[in-house]
Tab-separated table of N, CA and C in Angstrom:
chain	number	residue	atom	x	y	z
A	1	UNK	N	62.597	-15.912	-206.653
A	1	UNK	CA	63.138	-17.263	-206.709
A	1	UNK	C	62.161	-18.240	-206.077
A	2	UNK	N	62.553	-19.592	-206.650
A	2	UNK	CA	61.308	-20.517	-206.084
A	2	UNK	C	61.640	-20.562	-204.231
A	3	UNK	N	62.631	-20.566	-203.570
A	3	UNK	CA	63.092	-20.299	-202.532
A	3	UNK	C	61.996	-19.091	-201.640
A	4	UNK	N	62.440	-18.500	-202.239
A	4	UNK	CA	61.593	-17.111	-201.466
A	4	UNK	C	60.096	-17.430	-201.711
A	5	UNK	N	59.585	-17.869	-202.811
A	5	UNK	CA	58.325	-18.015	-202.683
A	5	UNK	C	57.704	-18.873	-201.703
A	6	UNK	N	58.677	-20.203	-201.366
A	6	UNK	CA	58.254	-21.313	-200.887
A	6	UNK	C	58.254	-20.820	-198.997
A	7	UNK	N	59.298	-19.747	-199.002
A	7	UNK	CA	59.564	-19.783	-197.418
A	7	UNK	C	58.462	-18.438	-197.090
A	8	UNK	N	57.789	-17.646	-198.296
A	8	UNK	CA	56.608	-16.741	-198.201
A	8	UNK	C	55.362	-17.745	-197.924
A	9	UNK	N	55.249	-18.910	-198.467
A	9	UNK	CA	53.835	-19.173	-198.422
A	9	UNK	C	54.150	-20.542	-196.973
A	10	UNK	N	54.942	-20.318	-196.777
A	10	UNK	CA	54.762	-21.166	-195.606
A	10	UNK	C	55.158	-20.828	-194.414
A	11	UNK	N	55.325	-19.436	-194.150
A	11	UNK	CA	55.319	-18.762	-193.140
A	11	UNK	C	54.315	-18.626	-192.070
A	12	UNK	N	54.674	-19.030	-191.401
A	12	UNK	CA	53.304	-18.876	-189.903
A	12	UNK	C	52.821	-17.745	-189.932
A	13	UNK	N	51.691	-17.410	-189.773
A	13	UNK	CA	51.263	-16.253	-189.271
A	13	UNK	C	51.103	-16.217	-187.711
A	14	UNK	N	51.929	-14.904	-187.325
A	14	UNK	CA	52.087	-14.908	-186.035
A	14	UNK	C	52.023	-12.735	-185.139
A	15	UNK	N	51.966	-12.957	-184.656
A	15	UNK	CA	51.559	-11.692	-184.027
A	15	UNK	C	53.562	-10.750	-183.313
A	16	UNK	N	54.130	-10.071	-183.617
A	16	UNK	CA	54.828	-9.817	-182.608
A	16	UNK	C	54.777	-8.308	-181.844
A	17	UNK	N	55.358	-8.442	-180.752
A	17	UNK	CA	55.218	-7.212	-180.254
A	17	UNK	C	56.474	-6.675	-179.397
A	18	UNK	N	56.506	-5.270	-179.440
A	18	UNK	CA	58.283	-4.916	-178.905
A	18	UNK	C	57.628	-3.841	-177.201
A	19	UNK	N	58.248	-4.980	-176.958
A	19	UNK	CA	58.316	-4.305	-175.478
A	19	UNK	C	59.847	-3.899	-175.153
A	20	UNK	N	60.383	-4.809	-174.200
A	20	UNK	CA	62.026	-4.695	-174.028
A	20	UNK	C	62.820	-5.758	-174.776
A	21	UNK	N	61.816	-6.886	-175.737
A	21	UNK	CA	62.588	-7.683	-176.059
A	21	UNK	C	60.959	-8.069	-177.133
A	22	UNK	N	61.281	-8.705	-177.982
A	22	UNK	CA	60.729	-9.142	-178.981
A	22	UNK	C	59.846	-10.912	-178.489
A	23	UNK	N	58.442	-10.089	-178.610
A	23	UNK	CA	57.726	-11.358	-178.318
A	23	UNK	C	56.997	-12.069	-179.670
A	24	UNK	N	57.123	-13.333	-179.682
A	24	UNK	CA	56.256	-14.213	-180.693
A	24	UNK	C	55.193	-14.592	-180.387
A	25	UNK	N	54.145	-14.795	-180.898
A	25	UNK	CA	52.968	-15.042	-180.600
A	25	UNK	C	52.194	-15.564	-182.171
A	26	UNK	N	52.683	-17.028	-182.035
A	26	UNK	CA	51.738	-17.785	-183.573
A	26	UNK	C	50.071	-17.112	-183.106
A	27	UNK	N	49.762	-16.998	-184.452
A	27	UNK	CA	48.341	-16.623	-184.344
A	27	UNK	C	47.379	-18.015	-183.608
A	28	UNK	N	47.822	-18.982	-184.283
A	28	UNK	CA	47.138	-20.551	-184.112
A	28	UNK	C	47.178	-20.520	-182.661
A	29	UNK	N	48.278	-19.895	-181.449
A	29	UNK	CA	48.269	-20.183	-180.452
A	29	UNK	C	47.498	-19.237	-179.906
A	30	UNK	N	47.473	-18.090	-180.637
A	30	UNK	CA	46.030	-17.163	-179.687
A	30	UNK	C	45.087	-17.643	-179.854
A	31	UNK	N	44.720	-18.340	-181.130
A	31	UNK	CA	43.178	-18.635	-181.414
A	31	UNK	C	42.964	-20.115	-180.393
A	32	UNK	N	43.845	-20.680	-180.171
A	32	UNK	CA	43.761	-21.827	-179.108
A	32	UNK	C	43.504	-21.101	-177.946
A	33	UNK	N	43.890	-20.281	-177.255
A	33	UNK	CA	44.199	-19.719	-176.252
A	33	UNK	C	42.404	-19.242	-176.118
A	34	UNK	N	42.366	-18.507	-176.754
A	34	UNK	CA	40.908	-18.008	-176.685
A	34	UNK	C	39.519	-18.659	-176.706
A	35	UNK	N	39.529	-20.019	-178.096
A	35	UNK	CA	39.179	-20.546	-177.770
A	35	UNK	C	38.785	-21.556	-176.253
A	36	UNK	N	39.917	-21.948	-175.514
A	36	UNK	CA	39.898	-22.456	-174.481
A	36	UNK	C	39.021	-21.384	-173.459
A	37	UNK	N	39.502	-20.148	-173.423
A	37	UNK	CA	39.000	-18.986	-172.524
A	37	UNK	C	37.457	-18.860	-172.893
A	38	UNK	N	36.792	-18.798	-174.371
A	38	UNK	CA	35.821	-18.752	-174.214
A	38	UNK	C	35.092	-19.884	-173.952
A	39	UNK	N	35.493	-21.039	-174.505
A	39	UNK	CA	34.350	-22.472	-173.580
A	39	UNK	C	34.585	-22.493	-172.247
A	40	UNK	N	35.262	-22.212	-171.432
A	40	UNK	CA	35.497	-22.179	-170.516
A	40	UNK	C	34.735	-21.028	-169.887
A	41	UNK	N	34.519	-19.970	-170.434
A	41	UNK	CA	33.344	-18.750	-169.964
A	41	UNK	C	32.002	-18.953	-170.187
A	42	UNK	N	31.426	-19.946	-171.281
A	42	UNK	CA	30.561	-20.127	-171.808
A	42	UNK	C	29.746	-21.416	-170.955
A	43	UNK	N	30.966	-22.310	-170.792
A	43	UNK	CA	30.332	-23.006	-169.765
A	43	UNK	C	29.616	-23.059	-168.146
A	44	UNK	N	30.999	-21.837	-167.958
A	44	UNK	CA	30.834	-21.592	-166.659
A	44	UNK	C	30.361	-20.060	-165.936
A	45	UNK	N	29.869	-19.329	-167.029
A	45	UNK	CA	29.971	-17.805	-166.844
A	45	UNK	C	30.768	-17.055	-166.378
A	46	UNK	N	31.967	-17.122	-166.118
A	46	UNK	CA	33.096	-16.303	-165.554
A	46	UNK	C	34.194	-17.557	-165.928
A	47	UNK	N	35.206	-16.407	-165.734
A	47	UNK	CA	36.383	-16.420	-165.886
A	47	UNK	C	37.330	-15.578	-165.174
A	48	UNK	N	38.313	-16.106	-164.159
A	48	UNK	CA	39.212	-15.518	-163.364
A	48	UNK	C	40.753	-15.527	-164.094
A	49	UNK	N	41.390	-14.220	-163.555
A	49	UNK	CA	43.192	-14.144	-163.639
A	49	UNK	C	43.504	-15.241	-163.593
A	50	UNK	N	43.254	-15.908	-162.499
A	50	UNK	CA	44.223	-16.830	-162.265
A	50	UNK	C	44.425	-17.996	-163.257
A	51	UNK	N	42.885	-18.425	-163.768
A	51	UNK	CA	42.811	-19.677	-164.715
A	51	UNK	C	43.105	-18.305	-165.896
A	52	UNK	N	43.251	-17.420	-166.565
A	52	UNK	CA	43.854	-17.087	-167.815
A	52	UNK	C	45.414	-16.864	-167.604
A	53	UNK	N	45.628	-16.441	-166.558
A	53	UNK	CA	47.132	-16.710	-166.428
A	53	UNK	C	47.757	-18.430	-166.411
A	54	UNK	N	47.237	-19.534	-166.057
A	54	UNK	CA	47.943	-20.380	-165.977
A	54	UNK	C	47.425	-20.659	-168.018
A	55	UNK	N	46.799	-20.531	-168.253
A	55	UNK	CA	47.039	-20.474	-169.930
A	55	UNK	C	47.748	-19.753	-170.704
A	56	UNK	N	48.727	-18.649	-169.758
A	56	UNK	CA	49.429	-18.015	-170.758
A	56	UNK	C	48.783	-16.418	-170.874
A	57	UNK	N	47.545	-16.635	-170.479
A	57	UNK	CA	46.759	-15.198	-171.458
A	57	UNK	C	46.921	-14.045	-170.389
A	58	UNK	N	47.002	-13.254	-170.827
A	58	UNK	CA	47.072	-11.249	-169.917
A	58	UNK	C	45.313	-11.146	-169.558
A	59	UNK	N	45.662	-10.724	-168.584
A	59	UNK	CA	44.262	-9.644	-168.090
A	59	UNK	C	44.130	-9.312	-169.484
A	60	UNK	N	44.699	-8.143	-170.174
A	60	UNK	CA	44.057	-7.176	-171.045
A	60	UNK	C	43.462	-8.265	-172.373
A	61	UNK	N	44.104	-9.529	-172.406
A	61	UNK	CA	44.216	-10.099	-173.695
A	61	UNK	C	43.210	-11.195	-173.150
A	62	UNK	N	42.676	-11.632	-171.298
A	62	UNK	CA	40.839	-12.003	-171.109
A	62	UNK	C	40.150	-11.272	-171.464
A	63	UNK	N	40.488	-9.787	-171.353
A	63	UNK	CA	39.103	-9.112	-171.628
A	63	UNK	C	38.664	-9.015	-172.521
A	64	UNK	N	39.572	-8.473	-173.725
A	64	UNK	CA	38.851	-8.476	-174.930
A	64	UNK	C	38.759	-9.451	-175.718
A	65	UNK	N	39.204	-11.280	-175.206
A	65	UNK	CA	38.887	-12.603	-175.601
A	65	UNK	C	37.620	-12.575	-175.548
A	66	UNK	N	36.896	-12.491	-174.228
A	66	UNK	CA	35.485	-12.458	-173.638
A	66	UNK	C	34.750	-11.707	-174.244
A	67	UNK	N	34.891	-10.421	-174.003
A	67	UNK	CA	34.079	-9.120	-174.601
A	67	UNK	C	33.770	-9.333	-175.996
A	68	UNK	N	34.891	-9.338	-176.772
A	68	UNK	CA	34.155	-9.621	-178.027
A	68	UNK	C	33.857	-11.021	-178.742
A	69	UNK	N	33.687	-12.160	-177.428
A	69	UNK	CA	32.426	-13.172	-177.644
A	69	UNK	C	31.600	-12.947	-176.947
A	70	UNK	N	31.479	-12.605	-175.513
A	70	UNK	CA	30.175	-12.035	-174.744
A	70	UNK	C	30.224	-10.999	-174.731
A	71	UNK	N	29.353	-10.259	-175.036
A	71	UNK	CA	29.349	-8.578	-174.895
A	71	UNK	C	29.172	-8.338	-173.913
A	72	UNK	N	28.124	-9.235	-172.953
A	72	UNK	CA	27.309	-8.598	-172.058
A	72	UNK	C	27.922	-8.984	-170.769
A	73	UNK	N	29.577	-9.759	-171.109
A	73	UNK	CA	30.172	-9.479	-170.155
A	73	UNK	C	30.559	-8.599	-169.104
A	74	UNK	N	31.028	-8.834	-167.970
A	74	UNK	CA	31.308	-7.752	-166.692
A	74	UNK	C	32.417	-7.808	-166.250
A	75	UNK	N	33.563	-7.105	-166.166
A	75	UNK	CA	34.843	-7.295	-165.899
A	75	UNK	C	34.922	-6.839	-164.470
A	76	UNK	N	35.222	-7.642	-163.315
A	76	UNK	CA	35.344	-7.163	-161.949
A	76	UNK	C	36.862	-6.840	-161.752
A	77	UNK	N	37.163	-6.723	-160.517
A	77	UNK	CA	38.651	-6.831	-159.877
A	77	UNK	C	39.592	-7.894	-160.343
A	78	UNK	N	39.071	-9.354	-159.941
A	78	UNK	CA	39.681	-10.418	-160.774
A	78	UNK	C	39.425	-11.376	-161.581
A	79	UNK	N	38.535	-10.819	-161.673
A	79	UNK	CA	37.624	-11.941	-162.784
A	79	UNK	C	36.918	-11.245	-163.788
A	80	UNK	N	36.079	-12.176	-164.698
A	80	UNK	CA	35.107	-11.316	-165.648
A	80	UNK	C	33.865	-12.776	-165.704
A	81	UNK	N	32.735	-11.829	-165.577
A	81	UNK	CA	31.494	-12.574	-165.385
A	81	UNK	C	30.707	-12.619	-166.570
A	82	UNK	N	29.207	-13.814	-166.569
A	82	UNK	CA	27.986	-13.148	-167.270
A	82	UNK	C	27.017	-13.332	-166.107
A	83	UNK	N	26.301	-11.682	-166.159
A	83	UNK	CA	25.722	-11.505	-164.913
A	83	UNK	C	24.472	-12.597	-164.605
A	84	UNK	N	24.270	-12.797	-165.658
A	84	UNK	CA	22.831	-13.794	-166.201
A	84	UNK	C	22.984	-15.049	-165.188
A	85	UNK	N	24.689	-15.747	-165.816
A	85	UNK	CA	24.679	-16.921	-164.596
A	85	UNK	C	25.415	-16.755	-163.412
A	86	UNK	N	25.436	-15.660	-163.107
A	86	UNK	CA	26.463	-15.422	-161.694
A	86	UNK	C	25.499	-15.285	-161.143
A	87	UNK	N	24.395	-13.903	-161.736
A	87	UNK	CA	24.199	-13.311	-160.687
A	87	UNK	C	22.194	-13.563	-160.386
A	88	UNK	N	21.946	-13.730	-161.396
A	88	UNK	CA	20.557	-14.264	-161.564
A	88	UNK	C	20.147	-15.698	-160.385
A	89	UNK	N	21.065	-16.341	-160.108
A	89	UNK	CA	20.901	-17.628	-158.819
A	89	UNK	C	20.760	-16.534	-157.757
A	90	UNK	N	21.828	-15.557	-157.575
A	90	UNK	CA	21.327	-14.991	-156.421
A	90	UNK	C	20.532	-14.258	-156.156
A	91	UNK	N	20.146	-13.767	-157.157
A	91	UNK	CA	18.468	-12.647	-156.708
A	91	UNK	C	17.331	-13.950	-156.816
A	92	UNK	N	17.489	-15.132	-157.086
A	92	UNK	CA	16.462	-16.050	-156.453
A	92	UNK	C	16.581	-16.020	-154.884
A	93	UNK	N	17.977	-16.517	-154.597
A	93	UNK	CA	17.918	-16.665	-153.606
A	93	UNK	C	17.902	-15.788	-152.661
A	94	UNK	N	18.194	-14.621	-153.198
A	94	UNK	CA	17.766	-13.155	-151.947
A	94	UNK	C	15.820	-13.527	-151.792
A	95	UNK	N	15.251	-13.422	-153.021
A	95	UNK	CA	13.996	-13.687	-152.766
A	95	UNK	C	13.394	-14.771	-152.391
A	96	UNK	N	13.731	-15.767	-152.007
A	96	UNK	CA	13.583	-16.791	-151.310
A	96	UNK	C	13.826	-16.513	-149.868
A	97	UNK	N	14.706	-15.810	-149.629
A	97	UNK	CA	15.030	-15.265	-147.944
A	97	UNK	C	13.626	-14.663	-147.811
A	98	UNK	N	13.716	-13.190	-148.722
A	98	UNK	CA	12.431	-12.551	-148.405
A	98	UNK	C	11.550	-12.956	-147.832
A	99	UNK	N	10.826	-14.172	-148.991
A	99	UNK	CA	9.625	-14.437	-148.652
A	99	UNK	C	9.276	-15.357	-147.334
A	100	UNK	N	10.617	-15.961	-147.075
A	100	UNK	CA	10.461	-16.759	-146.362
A	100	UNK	C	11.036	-16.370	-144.663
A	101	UNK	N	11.422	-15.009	-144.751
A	101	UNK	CA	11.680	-14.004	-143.721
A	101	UNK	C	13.000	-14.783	-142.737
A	102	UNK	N	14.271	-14.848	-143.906
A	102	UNK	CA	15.488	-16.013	-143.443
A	102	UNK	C	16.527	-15.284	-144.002
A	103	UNK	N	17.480	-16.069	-144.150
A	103	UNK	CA	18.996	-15.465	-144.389
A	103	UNK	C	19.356	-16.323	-145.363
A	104	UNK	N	19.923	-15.793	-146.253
A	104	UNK	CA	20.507	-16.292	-147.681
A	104	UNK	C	22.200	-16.072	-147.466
A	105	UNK	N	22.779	-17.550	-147.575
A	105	UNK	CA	24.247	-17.745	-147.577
A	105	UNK	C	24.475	-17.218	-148.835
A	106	UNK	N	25.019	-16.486	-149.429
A	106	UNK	CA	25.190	-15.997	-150.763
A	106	UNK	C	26.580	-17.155	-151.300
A	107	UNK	N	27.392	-16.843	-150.068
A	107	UNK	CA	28.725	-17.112	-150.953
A	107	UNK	C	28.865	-18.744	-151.347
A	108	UNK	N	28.178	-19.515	-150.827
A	108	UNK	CA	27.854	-20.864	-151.492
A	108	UNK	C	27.428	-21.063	-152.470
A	109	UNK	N	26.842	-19.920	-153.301
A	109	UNK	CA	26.045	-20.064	-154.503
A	109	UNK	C	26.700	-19.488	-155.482
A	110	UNK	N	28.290	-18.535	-155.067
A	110	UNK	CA	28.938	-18.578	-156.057
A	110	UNK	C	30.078	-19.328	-155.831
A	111	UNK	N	30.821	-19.596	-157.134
A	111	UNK	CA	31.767	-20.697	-157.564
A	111	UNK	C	33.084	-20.321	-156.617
A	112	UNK	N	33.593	-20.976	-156.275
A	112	UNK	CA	34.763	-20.782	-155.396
A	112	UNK	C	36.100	-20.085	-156.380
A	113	UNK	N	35.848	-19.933	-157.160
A	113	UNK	CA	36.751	-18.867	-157.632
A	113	UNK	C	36.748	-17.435	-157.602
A	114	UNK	N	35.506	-17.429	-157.280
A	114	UNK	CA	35.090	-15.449	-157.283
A	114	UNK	C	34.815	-15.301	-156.452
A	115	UNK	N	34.103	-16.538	-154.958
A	115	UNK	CA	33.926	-16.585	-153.899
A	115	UNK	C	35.076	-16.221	-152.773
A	116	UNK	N	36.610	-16.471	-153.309
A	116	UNK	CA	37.842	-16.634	-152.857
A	116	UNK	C	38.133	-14.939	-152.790
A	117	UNK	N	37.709	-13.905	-153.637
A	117	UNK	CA	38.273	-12.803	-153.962
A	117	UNK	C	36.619	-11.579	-153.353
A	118	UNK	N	37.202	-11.150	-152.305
A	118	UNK	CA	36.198	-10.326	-151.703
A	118	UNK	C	35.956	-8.691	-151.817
A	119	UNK	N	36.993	-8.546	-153.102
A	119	UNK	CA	36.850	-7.543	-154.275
A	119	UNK	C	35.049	-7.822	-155.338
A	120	UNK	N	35.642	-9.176	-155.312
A	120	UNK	CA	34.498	-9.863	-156.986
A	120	UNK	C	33.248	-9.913	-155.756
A	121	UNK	N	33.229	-9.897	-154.670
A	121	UNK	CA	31.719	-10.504	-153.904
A	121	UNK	C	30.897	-9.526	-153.836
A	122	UNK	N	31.932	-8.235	-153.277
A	122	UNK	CA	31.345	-7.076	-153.550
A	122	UNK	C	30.750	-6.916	-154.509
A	123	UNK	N	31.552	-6.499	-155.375
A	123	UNK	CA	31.167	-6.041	-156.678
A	123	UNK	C	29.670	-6.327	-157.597
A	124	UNK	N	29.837	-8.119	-156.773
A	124	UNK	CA	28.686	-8.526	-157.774
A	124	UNK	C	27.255	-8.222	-156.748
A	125	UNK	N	27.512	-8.216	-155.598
A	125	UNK	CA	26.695	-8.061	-154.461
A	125	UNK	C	25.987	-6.727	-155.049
A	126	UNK	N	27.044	-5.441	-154.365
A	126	UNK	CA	26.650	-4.576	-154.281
A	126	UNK	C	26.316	-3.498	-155.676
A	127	UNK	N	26.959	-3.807	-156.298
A	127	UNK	CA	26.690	-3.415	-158.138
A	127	UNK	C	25.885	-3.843	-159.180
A	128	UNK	N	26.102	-5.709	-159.089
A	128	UNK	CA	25.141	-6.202	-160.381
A	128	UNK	C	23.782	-6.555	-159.929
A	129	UNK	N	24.090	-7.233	-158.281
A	129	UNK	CA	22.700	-7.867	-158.279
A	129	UNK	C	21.914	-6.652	-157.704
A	130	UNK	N	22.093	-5.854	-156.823
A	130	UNK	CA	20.909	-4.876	-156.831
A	130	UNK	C	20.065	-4.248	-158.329
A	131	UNK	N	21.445	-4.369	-159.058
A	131	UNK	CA	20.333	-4.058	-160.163
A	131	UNK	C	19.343	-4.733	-160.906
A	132	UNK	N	19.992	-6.199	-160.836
A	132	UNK	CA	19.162	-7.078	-160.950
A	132	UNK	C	17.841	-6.978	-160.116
A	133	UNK	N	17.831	-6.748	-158.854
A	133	UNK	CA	16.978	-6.745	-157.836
A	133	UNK	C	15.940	-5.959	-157.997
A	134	UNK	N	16.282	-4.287	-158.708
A	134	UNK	CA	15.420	-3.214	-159.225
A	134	UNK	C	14.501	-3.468	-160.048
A	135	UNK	N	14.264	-4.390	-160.715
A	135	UNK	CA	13.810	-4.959	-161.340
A	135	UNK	C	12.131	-5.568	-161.111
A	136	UNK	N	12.539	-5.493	-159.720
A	136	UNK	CA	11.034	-5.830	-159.017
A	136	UNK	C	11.517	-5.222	-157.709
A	137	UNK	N	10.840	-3.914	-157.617
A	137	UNK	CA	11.393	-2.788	-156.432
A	137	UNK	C	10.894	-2.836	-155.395
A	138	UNK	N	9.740	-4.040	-155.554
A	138	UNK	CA	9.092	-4.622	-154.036
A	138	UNK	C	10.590	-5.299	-152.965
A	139	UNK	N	11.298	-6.210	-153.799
A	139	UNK	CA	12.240	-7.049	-153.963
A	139	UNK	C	13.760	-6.285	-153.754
A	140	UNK	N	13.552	-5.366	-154.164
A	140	UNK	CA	14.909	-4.227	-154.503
A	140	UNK	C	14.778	-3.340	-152.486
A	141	UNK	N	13.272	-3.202	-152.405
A	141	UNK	CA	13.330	-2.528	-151.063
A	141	UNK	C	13.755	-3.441	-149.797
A	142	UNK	N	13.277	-4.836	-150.372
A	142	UNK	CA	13.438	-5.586	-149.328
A	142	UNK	C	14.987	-5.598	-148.741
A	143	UNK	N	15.456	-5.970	-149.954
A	143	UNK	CA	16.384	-6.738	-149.877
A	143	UNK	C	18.247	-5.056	-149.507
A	144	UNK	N	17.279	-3.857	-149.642
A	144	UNK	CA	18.170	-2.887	-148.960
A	144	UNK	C	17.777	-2.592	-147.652
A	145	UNK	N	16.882	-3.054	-146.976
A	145	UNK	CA	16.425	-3.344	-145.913
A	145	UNK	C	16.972	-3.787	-145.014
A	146	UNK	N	17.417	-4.978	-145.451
A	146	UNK	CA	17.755	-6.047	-144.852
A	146	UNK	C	19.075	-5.921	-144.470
A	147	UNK	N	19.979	-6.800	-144.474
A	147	UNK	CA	21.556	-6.298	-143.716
A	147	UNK	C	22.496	-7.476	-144.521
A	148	UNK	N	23.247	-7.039	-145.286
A	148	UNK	CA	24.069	-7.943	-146.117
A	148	UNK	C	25.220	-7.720	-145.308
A	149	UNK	N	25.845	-8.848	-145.214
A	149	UNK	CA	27.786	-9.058	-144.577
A	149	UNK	C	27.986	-9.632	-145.547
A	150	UNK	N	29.311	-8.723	-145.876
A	150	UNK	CA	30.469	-9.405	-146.982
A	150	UNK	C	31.804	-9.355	-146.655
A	151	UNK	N	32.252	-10.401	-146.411
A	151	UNK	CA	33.970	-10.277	-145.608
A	151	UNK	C	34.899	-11.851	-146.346
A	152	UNK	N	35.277	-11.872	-146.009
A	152	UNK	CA	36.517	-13.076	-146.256
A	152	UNK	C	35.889	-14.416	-146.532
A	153	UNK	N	35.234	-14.252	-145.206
A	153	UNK	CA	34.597	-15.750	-144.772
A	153	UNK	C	33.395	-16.049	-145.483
A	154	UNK	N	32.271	-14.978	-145.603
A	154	UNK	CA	30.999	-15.069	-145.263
A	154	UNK	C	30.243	-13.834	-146.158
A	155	UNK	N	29.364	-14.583	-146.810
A	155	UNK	CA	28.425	-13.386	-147.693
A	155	UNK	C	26.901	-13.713	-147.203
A	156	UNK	N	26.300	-13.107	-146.102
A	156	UNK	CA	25.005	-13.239	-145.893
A	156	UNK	C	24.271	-11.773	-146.167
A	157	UNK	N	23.066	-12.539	-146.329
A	157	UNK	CA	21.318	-11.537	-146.551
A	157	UNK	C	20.829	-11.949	-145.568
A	158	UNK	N	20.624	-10.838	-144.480
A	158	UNK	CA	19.388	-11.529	-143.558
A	158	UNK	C	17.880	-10.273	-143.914
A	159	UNK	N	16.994	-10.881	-144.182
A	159	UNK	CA	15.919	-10.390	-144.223
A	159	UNK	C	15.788	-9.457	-143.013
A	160	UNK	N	14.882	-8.236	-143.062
A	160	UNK	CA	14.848	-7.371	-141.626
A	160	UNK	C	13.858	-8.088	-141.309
A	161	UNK	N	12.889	-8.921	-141.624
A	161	UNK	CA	11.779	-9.387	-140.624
A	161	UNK	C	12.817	-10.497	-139.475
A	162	UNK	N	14.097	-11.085	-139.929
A	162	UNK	CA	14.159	-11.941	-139.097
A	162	UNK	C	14.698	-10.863	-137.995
């Protein structure tokens, strides 16, 4: 009937899913959703819970927003990074301590959203940027040398010469 045809072709396309109760999800509103999540990653290289939750979006439904626009994304504790702009400022600035035989404030140089969560400081500290750091193992020795604090307050590098 012309009825049925008319209420077939103008049907939303929408996503649902059965948990304990039947969820809707217009497609148009994921692709908004994601969209927003990825300029928002793209601009800023990370992306935290907290800003995908006040949009609505799941942990599981940042990650694979991100992932399959950045691949070379990094999913921490509460956030998800690109190591390139997180973490690349700070192996300057570890090597800038080096050379200059000083202490590098780390946690000023990341964004106060990942700075706030001392899960993500770690993580990027002790996981991405050393590897970054390996990279030039003059740089990589120094800088395990030296004596990093990571706590609540405070993310320092002090060079062992100081």
């Amino acid at each position: 009937s012309v009825t049925d045809t008319t209420a077939a072709s103008t049907r939303t396309a929408a996503t649902s899913r059965t948990m304990q109760n039947t969820i809707y999800i217009p497609h148009i509103h994921s692709r908004t959703q994601r969209k927003i999540a990825d300029s928002f990653f793209e601009s800023n290289g990370y992306l935290t819970g907290e800003k995908c939750a006040a949009l609505g979006v799941s942990r599981n439904r940042m990650e694979t927003f991100v992932k399959e626009s950045f691949p070379t994304a990094v999913l921490l504790t509460n956030s998800i990074i690109d190591p390139n702009k997180v973490c690349r400022p700070l192996e300057h600035i570890v090597q800038d301590a080096i050379v200059n035989q000083t202490l590098a404030d780390l946690r000023s140089h990341l964004p106060d959203d990942i700075a706030s969560s001392e899960e993500d400081v770690k993580d990027i500290i002790n996981d991405h940027l050393v590897v970054l750091l390996q990279e030039q193992p003059h740089v990589h020795d120094a800088f395990v040398d030296g004596l990093t604090i990571i706590n609540r307050d405070m993310v320092f590098f002090f060079c062992k010469e100081m």
